[in-house]
Short mmCIF file of C-alpha atoms in Angstrom, two decimals:
data_model
loop_
_atom_site.label_atom_id
_atom_site.label_comp_id
_atom_site.label_asym_id
_atom_site.label_seq_id
_atom_site.Cartn_x
_atom_site.Cartn_y
_atom_site.Cartn_z
CA MET W 1 43.30 -54.34 8.45
CA SER W 2 40.09 -54.92 6.53
CA SER W 3 38.22 -58.16 7.12
CA ASN W 4 37.82 -58.32 3.33
CA ALA W 5 41.56 -58.22 2.65
CA GLY W 6 42.87 -60.54 -0.01
CA LYS W 7 41.19 -62.21 -2.98
CA GLU W 8 40.94 -65.89 -3.80
CA LYS W 9 43.33 -67.17 -6.45
CA PHE W 10 41.45 -70.43 -6.84
CA LYS W 11 38.18 -72.00 -5.71
CA SER W 12 38.59 -74.90 -3.29
CA LYS W 13 35.99 -77.65 -2.80
CA ILE W 14 37.01 -78.01 0.86
CA GLY W 15 34.15 -77.20 3.19
CA GLY W 16 33.65 -77.24 6.91
CA GLN W 17 31.42 -76.90 9.93
CA ALA W 18 31.73 -75.40 13.37
CA VAL W 19 31.41 -77.88 16.25
CA ILE W 20 31.64 -77.53 20.02
CA GLU W 21 35.00 -75.86 20.73
CA GLY W 22 36.32 -76.70 17.31
CA VAL W 23 36.03 -76.96 13.55
CA MET W 24 35.43 -79.87 11.20
CA MET W 25 36.84 -79.71 7.67
CA ARG W 26 35.90 -82.02 4.80
CA GLY W 27 38.31 -82.38 1.90
CA ILE W 28 37.92 -84.40 -1.29
CA ASP W 29 39.13 -87.67 0.24
CA LYS W 30 39.78 -86.89 3.90
CA GLY W 31 37.96 -85.32 6.85
CA ALA W 32 39.36 -83.84 10.06
CA MET W 33 38.08 -82.23 13.24
CA ALA W 34 40.22 -80.08 15.50
CA ASN W 35 38.99 -79.29 19.02
CA ARG W 36 40.32 -77.05 21.76
CA MET W 37 40.48 -79.34 24.77
CA PRO W 38 39.76 -78.27 28.38
CA ASP W 39 43.54 -78.30 29.06
CA GLY W 40 44.14 -75.85 26.20
CA THR W 41 45.67 -78.28 23.72
CA ILE W 42 44.27 -79.00 20.23
CA ASP W 43 43.08 -82.55 19.60
CA ILE W 44 42.69 -83.66 15.98
CA ASP W 45 40.61 -86.53 14.60
CA GLU W 46 41.21 -87.59 10.98
CA TRP W 47 39.36 -90.04 8.77
CA GLU W 48 39.25 -91.17 5.16
CA ILE W 49 36.19 -90.31 3.08
CA LYS W 50 34.87 -93.40 1.33
CA GLY W 51 34.80 -92.91 -2.42
CA GLY W 52 36.19 -89.41 -2.04
CA LYS W 53 38.09 -89.12 -5.33
CA ASN W 54 35.90 -91.69 -7.08
CA PRO W 55 32.36 -91.11 -5.85
CA ALA W 56 29.43 -93.29 -6.85
CA TRP W 57 27.45 -92.20 -9.91
CA TYR W 58 24.62 -90.74 -7.83
CA ARG W 59 27.11 -88.36 -6.18
CA LYS W 60 28.17 -87.00 -9.56
CA VAL W 61 24.91 -86.54 -11.50
CA PRO W 62 23.66 -82.93 -11.31
CA PHE W 63 20.44 -82.43 -9.31
CA VAL W 64 20.69 -86.02 -8.03
CA ARG W 65 23.93 -85.60 -6.09
CA GLY W 66 22.49 -82.78 -4.01
CA ILE W 67 20.16 -84.85 -1.82
CA PHE W 68 22.77 -87.56 -1.18
CA ASN W 69 25.54 -85.09 -0.34
CA PHE W 70 23.15 -83.13 1.88
CA VAL W 71 22.16 -86.23 3.87
CA THR W 72 25.80 -87.33 4.19
CA SER W 73 26.86 -83.88 5.39
CA MET W 74 24.03 -83.80 7.92
CA ILE W 75 24.92 -87.23 9.33
CA ASP W 76 28.63 -86.40 9.49
CA GLY W 77 27.80 -83.09 11.14
CA TYR W 78 25.73 -84.72 13.88
CA LYS W 79 28.48 -87.27 14.53
CA CYS W 80 31.14 -84.59 14.80
CA ILE W 81 29.06 -82.44 17.13
CA SER W 82 28.37 -85.45 19.35
CA ARG W 83 32.07 -86.34 19.37
CA SER W 84 33.06 -82.74 20.13
CA VAL W 85 30.72 -82.67 23.13
CA ASP W 86 32.31 -85.85 24.49
CA LYS W 87 35.76 -84.28 24.18
CA GLN W 88 34.80 -81.43 26.48
CA MET W 89 33.82 -83.76 29.31
CA THR W 90 36.53 -84.03 31.96
CA ASP W 91 36.80 -86.86 34.49
CA ASP W 92 35.47 -84.54 37.20
CA GLU W 93 32.36 -83.74 35.16
CA GLU W 94 31.47 -87.32 34.30
CA GLU W 95 28.62 -88.55 36.46
CA GLU W 96 28.06 -92.08 37.66
CA PRO W 97 25.84 -93.73 35.03
CA THR W 98 22.34 -94.70 36.08
CA LYS W 99 21.13 -98.30 36.07
CA PHE W 100 19.29 -97.60 32.81
CA GLU W 101 22.43 -96.15 31.19
CA LYS W 102 24.46 -99.16 32.37
CA TRP W 103 21.81 -101.47 30.91
CA LEU W 104 21.91 -99.65 27.56
CA GLU W 105 25.70 -99.78 27.50
CA GLU W 106 25.65 -103.49 28.30
CA LYS W 107 23.03 -104.33 25.67
CA LEU W 108 24.14 -102.03 22.85
CA GLY W 109 27.87 -101.54 23.48
CA ASP W 110 29.52 -99.65 20.60
CA LYS W 111 26.13 -99.26 18.89
CA LEU W 112 24.83 -96.97 21.65
CA MET W 113 26.26 -93.68 20.38
CA PRO W 114 25.20 -94.23 16.72
CA ILE W 115 21.67 -94.97 17.95
CA VAL W 116 21.62 -91.88 20.19
CA THR W 117 22.93 -89.76 17.29
CA THR W 118 20.27 -91.16 14.95
CA ILE W 119 17.48 -90.48 17.46
CA SER W 120 18.76 -86.92 18.01
CA MET W 121 18.86 -86.34 14.26
CA ILE W 122 15.31 -87.64 13.81
CA ILE W 123 14.04 -85.38 16.60
CA GLY W 124 15.80 -82.42 14.96
CA LEU W 125 14.21 -83.25 11.60
CA VAL W 126 10.74 -83.52 13.16
CA ILE W 127 11.15 -80.11 14.81
CA ALA W 128 12.38 -78.63 11.50
CA MET W 129 9.39 -80.13 9.66
CA PHE W 130 7.02 -78.64 12.21
CA LEU W 131 8.60 -75.17 12.10
CA PHE W 132 9.18 -74.88 8.36
CA MET W 133 6.48 -77.05 6.82
CA TRP W 134 3.51 -77.10 9.20
CA VAL W 135 3.58 -73.76 11.03
CA PRO W 136 3.72 -71.43 7.95
CA SER W 137 0.90 -73.29 6.20
CA ALA W 138 -1.18 -73.36 9.40
CA LEU W 139 -0.66 -69.60 9.88
CA ILE W 140 -1.92 -68.87 6.37
CA LYS W 141 -5.00 -71.06 6.91
CA LEU W 142 -5.62 -69.17 10.16
CA ILE W 143 -5.30 -65.81 8.36
CA GLU W 144 -7.83 -66.95 5.76
CA LYS W 145 -10.22 -68.08 8.48
CA LEU W 146 -9.96 -64.79 10.36
CA ALA W 147 -10.33 -62.76 7.15
CA GLY W 148 -13.23 -64.90 5.96
CA THR W 149 -11.80 -65.18 2.45
CA GLU W 150 -9.51 -67.49 0.49
CA LEU W 151 -6.27 -66.03 -0.81
CA ASN W 152 -4.85 -66.62 -4.28
CA THR W 153 -2.80 -69.86 -4.38
CA VAL W 154 0.36 -68.21 -5.77
CA LEU W 155 0.11 -65.46 -3.16
CA LYS W 156 -0.24 -68.06 -0.41
CA ASN W 157 2.87 -69.88 -1.65
CA VAL W 158 4.85 -66.63 -1.65
CA ILE W 159 3.65 -65.65 1.83
CA GLU W 160 4.40 -69.16 3.11
CA GLY W 161 7.93 -68.98 1.67
CA PHE W 162 8.72 -65.65 3.31
CA LEU W 163 7.22 -66.86 6.59
CA LYS W 164 9.68 -69.79 6.50
CA ILE W 165 12.56 -67.43 5.78
CA GLY W 166 11.39 -65.19 8.62
CA ILE W 167 11.25 -68.14 11.02
CA PHE W 168 14.76 -69.17 9.98
CA ILE W 169 16.19 -65.68 10.48
CA GLY W 170 14.35 -65.28 13.78
CA TYR W 171 15.59 -68.66 15.02
CA THR W 172 19.22 -67.92 14.14
CA ALA W 173 18.97 -64.44 15.69
CA LEU W 174 17.58 -65.83 18.95
CA THR W 175 20.18 -68.60 19.17
CA SER W 176 22.94 -66.04 18.58
CA LEU W 177 22.07 -64.53 21.97
CA MET W 178 23.03 -67.74 23.79
CA PRO W 179 26.65 -67.76 25.09
CA ASP W 180 27.34 -71.29 23.79
CA MET W 181 25.96 -70.43 20.35
CA LYS W 182 27.99 -67.22 20.23
CA ARG W 183 31.07 -69.36 20.74
CA LEU W 184 29.92 -71.79 18.03
CA TYR W 185 29.34 -68.89 15.61
CA GLU W 186 32.87 -67.65 16.32
CA TYR W 187 34.24 -71.03 15.26
CA HIS W 188 31.98 -70.77 12.20
CA GLY W 189 33.66 -67.47 11.38
CA ALA W 190 37.07 -69.06 11.90
CA GLU W 191 36.18 -71.83 9.45
CA HIS W 192 35.20 -69.35 6.72
CA LYS W 193 38.18 -67.06 7.27
CA THR W 194 40.62 -69.97 7.13
CA ILE W 195 39.19 -71.30 3.86
CA ALA W 196 39.27 -67.77 2.40
CA CYS W 197 42.93 -67.41 3.39
CA TYR W 198 43.72 -70.79 1.83
CA GLU W 199 41.93 -69.87 -1.41
CA ALA W 200 44.01 -66.67 -1.57
CA GLU W 201 47.11 -68.91 -1.34
CA THR W 202 48.28 -66.99 1.71
CA GLU W 203 50.24 -68.71 4.47
CA LEU W 204 47.88 -70.18 7.05
CA THR W 205 48.76 -68.29 10.22
CA PRO W 206 46.32 -66.78 12.75
CA GLU W 207 47.52 -63.29 11.84
CA ASN W 208 46.91 -63.83 8.11
CA VAL W 209 43.59 -65.63 8.56
CA LYS W 210 42.29 -62.81 10.77
CA GLN W 211 42.44 -60.42 7.79
CA PHE W 212 39.99 -62.36 5.64
CA THR W 213 36.22 -62.25 5.42
CA ARG W 214 34.03 -64.43 7.60
CA PHE W 215 31.39 -64.73 4.86
CA HIS W 216 31.51 -67.53 2.28
CA PRO W 217 29.10 -68.31 -0.60
CA ARG W 218 29.24 -72.10 -0.01
CA CYS W 219 28.08 -71.83 3.61
CA GLY W 220 25.33 -74.06 4.95
CA THR W 221 23.46 -70.92 5.99
CA SER W 222 23.27 -69.85 2.34
CA PHE W 223 22.20 -73.37 1.36
CA ILE W 224 19.30 -73.35 3.84
CA PHE W 225 18.15 -69.95 2.59
CA LEU W 226 18.18 -71.20 -1.01
CA VAL W 227 16.18 -74.30 -0.02
CA LEU W 228 13.53 -72.12 1.62
CA PHE W 229 13.42 -69.65 -1.27
CA ILE W 230 13.38 -72.25 -4.07
CA SER W 231 10.55 -74.11 -2.33
CA ILE W 232 8.27 -71.16 -3.18
CA PHE W 233 8.67 -71.82 -6.91
CA VAL W 234 8.65 -75.62 -6.68
CA ASN W 235 5.48 -75.67 -4.56
CA THR W 236 3.82 -73.31 -7.04
CA ILE W 237 4.91 -75.20 -10.17
CA PHE W 238 3.74 -78.54 -8.79
CA ARG W 239 0.50 -76.95 -7.52
CA ILE W 240 0.54 -78.52 -4.09
CA SER W 241 -3.00 -78.44 -2.73
CA TRP W 242 -3.98 -76.35 0.31
CA ALA W 243 -7.07 -78.45 1.00
CA SER W 244 -5.38 -80.62 3.66
CA LEU W 245 -2.43 -79.50 5.77
CA PRO W 246 -1.17 -83.04 6.50
CA MET W 247 -1.31 -83.90 2.79
CA ARG W 248 0.41 -80.62 1.91
CA VAL W 249 3.26 -81.39 4.32
CA LEU W 250 3.64 -84.89 2.82
CA CYS W 251 3.75 -83.44 -0.70
CA LYS W 252 6.38 -80.90 0.33
CA LEU W 253 8.43 -83.70 1.85
CA ALA W 254 8.17 -85.65 -1.41
CA LEU W 255 9.43 -82.61 -3.33
CA LEU W 256 12.27 -81.89 -0.90
CA PRO W 257 14.82 -83.84 -3.02
CA VAL W 258 13.92 -81.60 -5.98
CA VAL W 259 14.33 -78.43 -3.92
CA THR W 260 17.56 -79.69 -2.34
CA GLY W 261 18.97 -80.74 -5.71
CA ILE W 262 18.42 -77.29 -7.21
CA ALA W 263 19.81 -75.48 -4.15
CA TYR W 264 22.90 -77.69 -4.14
CA GLU W 265 23.68 -76.90 -7.79
CA LEU W 266 23.34 -73.17 -7.11
CA ILE W 267 25.70 -73.44 -4.13
CA ARG W 268 28.22 -75.27 -6.32
CA LEU W 269 27.99 -72.51 -8.92
CA ALA W 270 28.53 -69.90 -6.21
CA GLY W 271 31.57 -71.84 -5.01
CA LYS W 272 32.99 -72.26 -8.51
CA TYR W 273 32.29 -68.87 -10.10
CA THR W 274 32.20 -65.22 -9.08
CA ASN W 275 30.01 -63.16 -11.39
CA PRO W 276 26.93 -60.90 -11.14
CA VAL W 277 24.54 -63.87 -11.28
CA THR W 278 26.20 -65.91 -8.50
CA LYS W 279 26.64 -62.74 -6.45
CA ALA W 280 22.92 -62.01 -6.78
CA PHE W 281 21.62 -65.34 -5.46
CA SER W 282 24.42 -65.54 -2.87
CA ALA W 283 23.70 -62.10 -1.40
CA PRO W 284 20.80 -63.03 0.96
CA GLY W 285 22.70 -66.00 2.40
CA LEU W 286 25.81 -63.88 2.92
CA TRP W 287 23.69 -61.31 4.73
CA ILE W 288 22.24 -63.96 7.07
CA GLN W 289 25.81 -65.09 7.81
CA ARG W 290 26.19 -61.81 9.69
CA ILE W 291 24.07 -63.60 12.31
CA THR W 292 25.50 -67.13 12.07
CA THR W 293 29.17 -66.11 12.07
CA ARG W 294 31.17 -63.93 14.46
CA GLU W 295 34.73 -62.66 14.50
CA PRO W 296 36.91 -65.43 16.00
CA ASP W 297 39.84 -65.11 18.37
CA LYS W 298 43.34 -66.48 17.80
CA LYS W 299 42.70 -69.80 19.56
CA GLU W 300 39.59 -70.48 17.50
CA ILE W 301 41.46 -69.70 14.29
CA GLU W 302 44.25 -72.07 15.33
CA CYS W 303 41.69 -74.91 15.50
CA ALA W 304 40.36 -74.08 12.05
CA ILE W 305 43.88 -74.00 10.61
CA ALA W 306 44.74 -77.36 12.19
CA ALA W 307 41.60 -78.97 10.73
CA LEU W 308 42.15 -77.46 7.27
CA LYS W 309 45.82 -78.42 7.04
CA ALA W 310 44.89 -82.03 7.80
CA VAL W 311 42.65 -82.31 4.70
CA ILE W 312 44.57 -80.31 2.07
CA PRO W 313 45.44 -82.75 -0.75
CA GLU W 314 49.06 -82.97 -1.82
CA ASN W 315 48.40 -82.12 -5.48
CA LYS W 316 45.80 -79.35 -4.99
CA GLU W 317 43.10 -81.60 -6.47
CA ASP W 318 40.47 -79.73 -4.46
CA ASP W 319 40.22 -77.09 -7.20
CA GLN W 320 38.85 -79.58 -9.73
CA TRP W 321 35.13 -78.98 -9.92
#
């Protein structure tokens, strides 16, 4: 049957993320992660979301809530990925800790993993800043130097924006060739298909879920594309100087909450409405999802279903935008 079978009957606010051998789902007041364990069973972690139904004011104000929800999602995502990696380690695979590792465990105890997660996240952010903020600007400066002429500022901003989008697409395409990432992208597809099946109010079974599309307008892939695209306009409107690359990077960092806030509101609109306008700005992100999602197998879908069922609210409050 067609992968586009079925249409949503309502728009759910439930979102998710693929993790190592599993799927994490985030509801309005509860989160859950389901992982396929080395022995073939499904292990589920569940947790309450603080302030889920009654979020703080800064999580409700348009254009302000975006940056806070983005940071929260990123932190939760890193924690879940770290936890999912730990779950895949069997007793036979665990190595004897080194003296340094024993010392860290002794000194930091339960604080060790949060610190490791934080350091990993910071390293990831630094790499992202280098790839998407420094490299495109440096390439344009190099082009100007080789050409012996200075390009128009607006043109430079446009070229820089499309260079960032090109880097993003190239990065996702290269990672999709790795066996582990292929598996992760299959779980990503399972996450989307399961949510689509749920929104169509169809019984959540692997057979039913398999029929639905693996592309979703509220995907993080679409969000990243919008951030990169919107930055072209924001950088132009605020006239960020090209005189100094370090200063330009700092200015772009300062404007990141503005860019993120706008992108978040557009993603919400895409999640809430289906019309020509939302379809238009969702289209590029949906296209890129052809790289970041793959068709899942039955076992991967079972994990996604288990995670989703754990966060569905009793009174269907997840349709209240």
